[in-house]
Amino acid sequence: MTIQPPLPTPVSFRQELGRVVATPCFQYLVATALGFLIFFARAPGPWLSPMLFAEDLDWTLMVLNRGAWDTALHARPDYNILGNTILVWLGIQLAEWCSGDVFRVPQYLALVSYGFFAAAAALPVLLLRRQLPPAFCWAAWLLACLLPLGIHAQPAWSGFEILGRAVNAGFVFLFIAFVLLWYRNTAVRSFAQALPVDVGLFVCAATNPICIALLPAAGWPTVRRWLGERMPLGRLLREGALVSLCLLAVACIAVNGLPTSRPAHTAAVSPVVGIDGAVEMTLARSMLYPFVWPIYRKLETWSTLLIAVIATAAAWRWVLPRHRAAVIAGIATVGLVSAVLVLRRGELAGYLGGYQATFPDRYFLGQNLVASLVMVVVLADLAERLRGRPRLAWLPAGALAALAIGAAVHEPLWKVAGSQFLLTDDGAIERTASRGLRDGCFVNASGHPDPEGGFIELAVPSFNDIRLRTITLPRRAVERSPAGRRMRIAANPPARL
């Protein structure tokens, strides 16, 4: 008699749903969606009062007129802006797909910006689950979403220029590179695992030049296994992660070694920063800010140094051995950027004014995100050390929750800051383009007047000057816009029967 194998136990919808909900990808999508809503609520101005701010206008025009790749490599003479260009290109494509109106690019670029910041903040939920308990991964996400950005502070510009813009997204790539490197060094072995991570690292290195200095850390696991564990080099090559790393190195050298189309940039001499200013820039504003922001304006040099010593001693005492390398790397990353700012952007010390302001917040955004993650790691390890003491085990998570609640109250989601509506073009570019289309202000690719030219030359208001500036828009994009269609209808009204 043949024995039939037992039938598989049916899986209920609830069990299947639970499996889906527990997957890192699903939780990452949820965190990204929630982060998008948080960032939109914090800074709705770029959507409600659309305007292409600062370089966003220049880069948008470059992408429209010269293409994304040329813009990424040559928009700046000193380094590439691949990540910023990708965001601008996505904003243009969304405007084309959703409305067909080139003049709505600022709104869709704002949506892309919110999504980018949300996706970056949610990376620990996706990539660090092997390193941190899920609750602390979500804590790192929440603190990144609620990090105070001076949106409700003075000067009002402090929060106007970050969320909803592509111009300052490059600072966030420092945090992205740090998380990707941590994940690569702890969870990646094969070529298939390493390739998407290294593509992300390539984008970071081709956007924020400081990320290039972090890339050698990706080779540390290979060096340790080759020299420390005496693993044959042939086996390491067969695993594939080393091959992907070599491709990343070649790609970074190729991209960052391309000549620019403009003369070398001559930067202004940075003011010399004194000890007090250096302490404020490197420790208070860069490293400690994620947890001292409630008392930032009450700090001074000696109190900052004291807090830094206490925080360092606590981190060394609490952090688990498996996380010490990551914590040291995080501190070194923040220290590297801080040193660059002190040497090359000494004027920032004057803007901070001795703990009187946090402006310009954009220069410290990447360091603050890295420091915030380091803080979560230290408190997660403390919670693990206190696991056998129920009366104290809740304190690390409680401290993070209190900090998140305080940040939400400090810059409330339910209150729109007036700084979000300081500047708007009020439809000036669209109206000017309509007049240019009517008056035949057409030029060719060289900028010379040409009735059959593919571009429209416009004189529009500058966002920070009373003078006009000249911009060019693709003629076809203007003609396809609602403003262009209205102009054609006005010029050629339908015949009456």
Coordinates of C-alpha atoms in Angstrom, one line a residue:
M1 CA 0.0 0.0 0.0
T2 CA 1.4 3.4 -1.0
I3 CA 1.7 5.9 1.8
Q4 CA 0.6 9.4 0.7
P5 CA 2.7 12.3 2.0
P6 CA 0.9 14.5 4.5
L7 CA -0.8 17.5 3.0
P8 CA 0.8 20.9 3.7
T9 CA -0.8 22.8 6.5
P10 CA -2.8 25.6 4.9
V11 CA -1.6 29.1 5.6
S12 CA -4.2 31.6 6.7
F13 CA -4.4 35.1 5.3
R14 CA -3.5 36.5 8.7
Q15 CA -0.3 34.4 8.8
E16 CA 0.6 35.4 5.2
L17 CA 0.0 39.0 6.0
G18 CA 2.1 38.8 9.1
R19 CA 5.0 37.4 7.0
V20 CA 4.8 40.2 4.6
V21 CA 4.6 42.9 7.3
A22 CA 7.7 41.4 9.0
T23 CA 9.9 41.6 5.9
P24 CA 12.5 44.4 5.9
C25 CA 11.4 45.7 2.4
F26 CA 7.8 46.1 3.5
Q27 CA 8.8 48.0 6.7
Y28 CA 11.2 50.1 4.7
L29 CA 8.4 51.1 2.3
V30 CA 6.2 51.9 5.3
A31 CA 8.9 54.0 7.0
T32 CA 9.6 55.8 3.7
A33 CA 5.9 56.6 3.2
L34 CA 5.5 57.9 6.8
G35 CA 8.8 59.9 6.5
F36 CA 7.4 61.5 3.3
L37 CA 4.3 62.7 5.2
I38 CA 6.5 64.0 8.1
F39 CA 8.8 65.9 5.8
F40 CA 5.9 67.3 3.8
A41 CA 4.2 68.4 7.0
R42 CA 7.4 70.0 8.3
A43 CA 8.0 72.0 5.2
P44 CA 5.0 72.3 2.8
G45 CA 6.2 75.6 1.4
P46 CA 8.0 74.2 -1.7
W47 CA 4.8 72.5 -2.7
L48 CA 2.2 75.2 -1.7
S49 CA 4.4 78.1 -2.8
P50 CA 6.6 76.6 -5.6
M51 CA 9.8 78.2 -6.6
L52 CA 13.1 76.8 -8.0
F53 CA 15.4 78.0 -5.2
A54 CA 19.0 79.0 -5.9
E55 CA 20.9 76.3 -7.8
D56 CA 17.7 74.3 -8.3
L57 CA 16.8 76.7 -11.0
D58 CA 20.3 76.6 -12.6
W59 CA 20.5 72.8 -12.5
T60 CA 16.9 72.4 -13.8
L61 CA 17.7 74.6 -16.8
M62 CA 20.9 72.7 -17.4
V63 CA 19.1 69.3 -17.4
L64 CA 16.4 70.7 -19.7
N65 CA 18.9 72.2 -22.1
R66 CA 22.0 70.1 -21.9
G67 CA 20.9 66.7 -20.4
A68 CA 21.3 65.1 -17.0
W69 CA 24.7 63.5 -17.5
D70 CA 26.4 66.7 -18.7
T71 CA 24.8 68.5 -15.8
A72 CA 26.0 66.0 -13.2
L73 CA 29.6 66.2 -14.4
H74 CA 29.9 69.9 -15.3
A75 CA 27.4 71.9 -13.3
R76 CA 30.1 72.7 -10.7
P77 CA 33.8 73.1 -11.6
D78 CA 35.0 71.6 -8.3
Y79 CA 33.0 68.3 -7.9
N80 CA 30.2 66.3 -9.4
I81 CA 26.5 66.5 -8.4
L82 CA 25.2 63.2 -9.7
G83 CA 22.7 62.7 -6.8
N84 CA 21.3 66.2 -7.1
T85 CA 21.0 65.8 -10.8
I86 CA 19.1 62.6 -10.4
L87 CA 16.6 64.3 -8.2
V88 CA 16.2 67.2 -10.5
W89 CA 15.7 64.8 -13.5
L90 CA 13.1 62.9 -11.6
G91 CA 11.2 66.1 -10.8
I92 CA 11.2 67.1 -14.4
Q93 CA 10.0 63.6 -15.5
L94 CA 7.2 63.6 -12.9
A95 CA 6.1 67.0 -14.1
E96 CA 6.1 65.7 -17.7
W97 CA 4.3 62.4 -16.8
C98 CA 1.7 63.8 -14.4
S99 CA 0.9 67.2 -15.9
G100 CA 2.9 67.9 -19.1
D101 CA 3.6 71.3 -17.7
V102 CA 7.3 72.4 -17.4
F103 CA 6.3 75.2 -15.0
R104 CA 5.1 72.7 -12.4
V105 CA 8.6 71.2 -12.0
P106 CA 9.2 73.1 -8.7
Q107 CA 6.2 71.2 -7.1
Y108 CA 7.2 67.8 -8.4
L109 CA 10.8 68.5 -7.4
A110 CA 9.6 69.2 -3.9
L111 CA 7.8 65.8 -3.9
V112 CA 11.0 64.1 -5.1
S113 CA 12.9 65.9 -2.3
Y114 CA 10.5 64.7 0.4
G115 CA 10.8 61.2 -0.9
F116 CA 14.6 61.3 -1.1
F117 CA 14.9 62.5 2.5
A118 CA 12.4 59.9 3.7
A119 CA 14.1 57.0 1.8
A120 CA 17.5 58.1 3.3
A121 CA 16.1 58.4 6.9
A122 CA 14.5 54.9 6.6
L123 CA 17.8 53.1 5.6
P124 CA 18.5 51.8 9.1
V125 CA 15.1 50.0 9.1
L126 CA 16.2 48.2 5.9
L127 CA 19.9 47.6 6.3
L128 CA 20.8 47.5 10.0
R129 CA 18.4 44.9 11.3
R130 CA 21.2 42.5 12.0
Q131 CA 23.1 45.2 13.9
L132 CA 20.3 46.8 16.0
P133 CA 17.0 45.6 17.5
P134 CA 14.0 46.5 15.3
A135 CA 12.7 49.0 17.9
F136 CA 16.0 50.9 17.8
C137 CA 16.1 50.8 14.0
W138 CA 12.8 52.6 14.1
A139 CA 14.1 55.0 16.7
A140 CA 17.0 55.9 14.4
W141 CA 14.4 56.5 11.6
L142 CA 12.2 58.7 13.8
L143 CA 15.0 60.8 15.1
A144 CA 16.3 61.4 11.6
C145 CA 12.8 62.5 10.5
L146 CA 12.4 64.9 13.4
L147 CA 15.9 66.2 13.6
P148 CA 15.6 70.0 14.3
L149 CA 16.5 72.0 11.2
G150 CA 15.9 75.5 12.4
I151 CA 12.6 75.6 10.6
H152 CA 10.9 77.7 13.3
A153 CA 14.1 79.4 14.4
Q154 CA 15.8 82.7 13.5
P155 CA 17.2 83.5 11.1
A156 CA 14.2 82.3 9.1
W157 CA 16.4 81.1 6.2
S158 CA 17.7 78.3 8.5
G159 CA 14.9 75.9 7.5
F160 CA 13.8 77.4 4.2
E161 CA 16.6 75.8 2.1
I162 CA 16.6 72.1 3.0
L163 CA 13.4 70.2 2.8
G164 CA 11.6 70.3 -0.5
R165 CA 14.8 71.3 -2.3
A166 CA 17.4 69.4 -4.4
V167 CA 20.1 72.0 -3.9
N168 CA 21.1 70.7 -0.4
A169 CA 20.4 67.0 -0.7
G170 CA 24.1 66.4 -1.3
F171 CA 24.8 66.7 2.4
V172 CA 22.5 63.7 3.2
F173 CA 24.7 61.4 1.0
L174 CA 27.3 61.4 3.7
F175 CA 24.8 59.6 6.0
I176 CA 23.7 57.3 3.1
A177 CA 27.4 56.3 2.5
F178 CA 28.0 55.6 6.2
V179 CA 25.0 53.3 6.4
L180 CA 25.8 51.5 3.1
L181 CA 29.4 51.0 4.3
W182 CA 28.3 49.6 7.6
Y183 CA 25.9 47.2 5.9
R184 CA 28.5 46.2 3.3
N185 CA 31.2 45.4 5.9
T186 CA 28.9 43.3 8.0
A187 CA 26.4 41.6 5.6
V188 CA 27.8 41.5 2.1
R189 CA 29.8 38.6 0.6
S190 CA 28.7 37.9 -2.9
F191 CA 28.8 40.0 -6.1
A192 CA 25.0 40.1 -6.3
Q193 CA 24.8 41.5 -2.8
A194 CA 27.7 44.0 -3.2
L195 CA 26.8 45.4 -6.6
P196 CA 23.6 47.4 -5.6
V197 CA 25.4 48.7 -2.5
D198 CA 28.4 49.8 -4.5
V199 CA 26.2 51.5 -7.1
G200 CA 24.7 53.5 -4.1
L201 CA 28.2 54.3 -2.9
F202 CA 29.2 55.4 -6.4
V203 CA 26.3 57.9 -6.4
C204 CA 27.4 59.1 -3.0
A205 CA 31.0 59.6 -4.1
A206 CA 29.9 61.3 -7.3
T207 CA 27.7 63.7 -5.3
N208 CA 29.5 64.5 -2.0
P209 CA 33.3 64.5 -2.4
I210 CA 33.9 63.7 1.3
C211 CA 32.2 60.3 0.7
I212 CA 35.3 59.4 -1.4
A213 CA 37.4 59.5 1.8
L214 CA 35.0 56.9 3.4
L215 CA 35.3 54.4 0.6
P216 CA 38.6 52.7 1.7
A217 CA 36.7 51.4 4.7
A218 CA 34.8 49.1 2.3
G219 CA 38.1 47.2 1.8
W220 CA 38.7 46.5 5.5
P221 CA 36.8 43.1 5.6
T222 CA 38.8 41.9 2.6
V223 CA 42.1 42.9 4.1
R224 CA 41.2 41.3 7.5
R225 CA 40.1 38.0 5.9
W226 CA 43.1 37.9 3.6
L227 CA 45.9 38.9 6.0
G228 CA 44.3 38.1 9.4
E229 CA 42.5 34.9 8.5
R230 CA 44.9 33.8 5.7
M231 CA 42.1 33.3 3.3
P232 CA 43.3 32.7 -0.3
L233 CA 42.9 35.7 -2.6
G234 CA 41.4 33.4 -5.2
R235 CA 38.5 32.5 -2.9
L236 CA 37.9 36.2 -2.1
L237 CA 37.7 36.9 -5.8
R238 CA 35.3 34.1 -6.4
E239 CA 32.9 35.4 -3.7
G240 CA 32.6 38.6 -5.8
A241 CA 32.4 41.4 -3.2
L242 CA 36.0 42.3 -3.9
V243 CA 35.4 42.4 -7.7
S244 CA 32.5 44.8 -7.1
L245 CA 34.7 46.9 -4.9
C246 CA 37.3 47.1 -7.7
L247 CA 34.7 48.2 -10.2
L248 CA 33.5 50.9 -7.7
A249 CA 37.1 52.2 -7.4
V250 CA 37.5 52.3 -11.2
A251 CA 34.2 54.1 -11.6
C252 CA 35.0 56.7 -8.9
I253 CA 38.4 57.4 -10.4
A254 CA 36.9 57.7 -13.9
V255 CA 34.1 60.1 -12.9
N256 CA 36.1 62.2 -10.5
G257 CA 39.0 62.4 -12.9
L258 CA 37.0 63.8 -15.8
P259 CA 38.1 67.4 -16.7
T260 CA 35.5 70.1 -16.2
S261 CA 34.3 72.4 -18.9
R262 CA 35.0 75.5 -16.7
P263 CA 38.0 77.2 -15.2
A264 CA 39.1 75.9 -11.8
H265 CA 37.2 77.3 -8.9
T266 CA 39.0 79.8 -6.8
A267 CA 37.5 79.7 -3.3
A268 CA 37.7 82.7 -1.0
V269 CA 40.2 82.4 1.8
S270 CA 38.5 80.9 4.9
P271 CA 38.6 83.0 8.1
V272 CA 40.8 81.6 10.9
V273 CA 38.6 79.9 13.5
G274 CA 39.6 80.3 17.1
I275 CA 39.4 77.6 19.8
D276 CA 35.9 78.6 20.9
G277 CA 34.5 78.6 17.4
A278 CA 36.2 75.3 16.5
V279 CA 34.7 73.6 19.6
E280 CA 31.3 74.9 18.7
M281 CA 31.5 73.8 15.1
T282 CA 33.1 70.4 15.6
L283 CA 31.5 69.3 18.9
A284 CA 28.4 71.2 19.8
R285 CA 27.0 71.7 16.3
S286 CA 28.3 68.6 14.5
M287 CA 28.6 65.8 16.9
L288 CA 26.5 66.6 20.0
Y289 CA 23.7 68.5 18.5
P290 CA 21.3 65.5 18.0
F291 CA 20.9 65.3 21.8
V292 CA 22.0 68.7 23.1
W293 CA 19.7 70.8 20.8
P294 CA 17.3 71.5 23.8
I295 CA 20.1 73.3 25.6
Y296 CA 22.2 74.4 22.6
R297 CA 21.9 78.1 23.2
K298 CA 22.9 77.7 26.9
L299 CA 26.2 76.0 26.1
E300 CA 29.7 77.4 26.1
T301 CA 33.1 76.1 25.4
W302 CA 33.8 74.4 28.7
S303 CA 30.4 72.9 29.1
T304 CA 30.6 71.6 25.5
L305 CA 34.0 70.0 26.3
L306 CA 32.6 68.5 29.5
I307 CA 29.6 67.0 27.8
A308 CA 31.8 65.6 25.0
V309 CA 34.1 63.9 27.6
I310 CA 31.1 62.4 29.4
A311 CA 29.5 61.3 26.2
T312 CA 32.7 59.7 25.0
A313 CA 33.3 57.9 28.3
A314 CA 29.7 56.6 28.4
A315 CA 29.9 55.4 24.8
W316 CA 33.1 53.5 25.4
R317 CA 31.7 52.0 28.5
W318 CA 28.3 51.0 27.1
V319 CA 29.0 50.1 23.5
L320 CA 29.3 46.4 22.8
P321 CA 32.6 45.1 21.2
R322 CA 30.8 44.2 17.9
H323 CA 29.7 47.8 17.5
R324 CA 32.9 49.6 18.6
A325 CA 34.3 49.8 15.0
A326 CA 31.0 51.3 13.8
V327 CA 30.9 53.9 16.6
I328 CA 34.6 54.9 16.0
A329 CA 33.9 55.1 12.3
G330 CA 30.9 57.4 12.9
I331 CA 32.9 59.7 15.2
A332 CA 35.7 59.7 12.7
T333 CA 33.3 60.6 9.8
V334 CA 31.9 63.5 11.8
G335 CA 35.4 64.6 12.8
L336 CA 36.6 64.5 9.2
V337 CA 33.7 66.7 7.9
S338 CA 34.1 69.1 10.9
A339 CA 37.8 69.5 10.1
V340 CA 37.0 70.4 6.5
L341 CA 34.5 72.9 7.6
V342 CA 36.9 74.6 10.1
L343 CA 39.6 74.8 7.5
R344 CA 37.5 75.7 4.4
R345 CA 34.3 77.2 5.9
G346 CA 35.5 79.2 8.8
E347 CA 32.8 81.8 8.3
L348 CA 30.3 79.3 9.7
A349 CA 31.6 80.0 13.2
G350 CA 30.5 83.6 12.8
Y351 CA 27.0 82.5 11.6
L352 CA 26.6 80.4 14.7
G353 CA 27.5 83.4 16.8
G354 CA 28.6 81.6 19.9
Y355 CA 25.7 79.2 20.4
Q356 CA 23.1 81.9 19.4
A357 CA 21.9 80.2 16.1
T358 CA 22.1 77.0 14.3
F359 CA 22.2 78.5 10.8
P360 CA 23.2 77.4 8.2
D361 CA 21.8 74.0 9.2
R362 CA 22.5 72.4 5.8
Y363 CA 26.3 72.3 6.4
F364 CA 25.7 70.1 9.5
L365 CA 22.9 67.9 8.3
G366 CA 25.0 64.9 7.2
Q367 CA 27.1 64.9 10.4
N368 CA 24.0 65.2 12.6
L369 CA 22.4 62.2 11.0
V370 CA 25.5 60.1 11.5
A371 CA 25.9 61.3 15.1
S372 CA 22.2 60.6 15.8
L373 CA 22.6 57.0 14.5
V374 CA 25.8 56.6 16.7
M375 CA 23.7 57.8 19.7
V376 CA 21.0 55.2 18.9
V377 CA 23.7 52.4 18.7
V378 CA 25.2 53.3 22.0
L379 CA 21.8 53.4 23.8
A380 CA 20.7 50.1 22.1
D381 CA 23.9 48.5 23.5
L382 CA 23.1 49.9 26.9
A383 CA 19.6 48.4 26.7
E384 CA 21.2 45.0 26.0
R385 CA 23.5 45.4 28.9
L386 CA 20.6 46.2 31.2
R387 CA 18.4 43.4 29.9
G388 CA 18.7 41.5 33.2
R389 CA 17.6 44.6 35.2
P390 CA 13.9 45.2 34.4
R391 CA 13.7 48.4 36.4
L392 CA 16.4 50.0 34.3
A393 CA 16.2 48.3 30.9
W394 CA 13.5 50.7 29.7
L395 CA 15.6 53.8 30.2
P396 CA 17.5 53.9 26.9
A397 CA 14.4 53.5 24.8
G398 CA 12.6 56.0 27.1
A399 CA 15.3 58.5 26.6
L400 CA 15.1 58.2 22.8
A401 CA 11.3 58.4 22.9
A402 CA 11.5 61.6 25.0
L403 CA 14.0 63.1 22.6
A404 CA 11.8 62.3 19.6
I405 CA 8.7 63.8 21.4
G406 CA 10.7 66.9 22.3
A407 CA 11.9 67.3 18.7
A408 CA 8.3 67.0 17.5
V409 CA 7.2 69.7 19.9
H410 CA 10.2 71.9 19.1
E411 CA 9.4 72.0 15.4
P412 CA 5.7 70.9 15.4
L413 CA 4.3 69.1 12.4
W414 CA 0.9 70.8 12.9
K415 CA 2.3 74.4 12.6
V416 CA 3.6 75.7 9.3
A417 CA 6.6 78.0 9.7
G418 CA 6.4 81.4 8.1
S419 CA 9.9 80.9 6.7
Q420 CA 8.5 78.4 4.2
F421 CA 6.8 81.2 2.3
L422 CA 9.5 83.9 2.2
L423 CA 10.1 83.6 -1.5
T424 CA 7.9 82.8 -4.4
D425 CA 8.0 83.7 -8.1
D426 CA 4.2 84.1 -8.1
G427 CA 4.0 82.7 -11.6
A428 CA 6.4 85.3 -13.0
I429 CA 8.4 82.8 -15.0
E430 CA 5.3 81.3 -16.6
R431 CA 3.9 84.7 -17.5
T432 CA 7.3 85.8 -18.9
A433 CA 7.5 82.6 -20.9
S434 CA 4.1 83.2 -22.4
R435 CA 5.1 86.7 -23.4
G436 CA 8.4 85.4 -24.9
L437 CA 6.4 82.8 -26.9
R438 CA 4.1 85.6 -28.1
D439 CA 6.9 87.9 -29.0
G440 CA 9.1 85.3 -30.6
C441 CA 12.1 85.5 -28.3
F442 CA 13.6 82.4 -29.8
V443 CA 17.3 81.6 -29.8
N444 CA 19.4 78.7 -31.0
A445 CA 21.7 76.5 -28.9
S446 CA 24.4 79.1 -29.1
G447 CA 22.2 81.8 -27.7
H448 CA 21.9 83.8 -30.9
P449 CA 18.4 85.1 -32.0
D450 CA 16.8 82.6 -34.4
P451 CA 13.1 82.5 -35.4
E452 CA 13.4 78.8 -35.8
G453 CA 15.5 78.3 -32.7
G454 CA 14.8 75.6 -30.2
F455 CA 14.9 77.7 -27.1
I456 CA 13.2 80.7 -25.6
E457 CA 15.3 83.4 -23.9
L458 CA 13.6 85.1 -20.9
A459 CA 14.5 87.8 -18.4
V460 CA 13.1 86.8 -15.0
P461 CA 13.5 88.1 -11.5
S462 CA 16.3 86.8 -9.4
F463 CA 15.3 85.2 -6.0
N464 CA 17.8 87.4 -4.0
D465 CA 18.3 90.4 -6.2
I466 CA 16.1 93.2 -7.7
R467 CA 17.9 92.8 -11.0
L468 CA 16.7 90.5 -13.8
R469 CA 18.5 87.4 -14.9
T470 CA 18.4 85.7 -18.3
I471 CA 17.4 82.1 -18.6
T472 CA 16.6 79.8 -21.5
L473 CA 13.9 77.2 -21.7
P474 CA 13.3 74.5 -24.4
R475 CA 10.8 76.0 -26.8
R476 CA 9.0 72.7 -27.2
A477 CA 8.5 72.3 -23.5
V478 CA 7.0 75.8 -23.2
E479 CA 4.7 75.2 -26.2
R480 CA 3.4 72.0 -24.8
S481 CA 2.6 73.6 -21.4
P482 CA -0.9 74.8 -20.6
A483 CA 0.4 78.4 -20.9
G484 CA 1.8 77.7 -24.3
R485 CA -1.5 76.1 -25.5
R486 CA -3.4 79.1 -24.2
M487 CA -1.1 81.4 -26.1
R488 CA -1.6 79.4 -29.3
I489 CA -5.4 79.5 -28.9
A490 CA -5.3 83.2 -28.3
A491 CA -3.1 83.8 -31.4
N492 CA -5.2 81.5 -33.6
P493 CA -8.8 81.5 -32.3
P494 CA -11.1 78.9 -33.7
A495 CA -13.2 80.1 -36.7
R496 CA -16.8 80.8 -36.0
L497 CA -19.4 79.0 -38.0

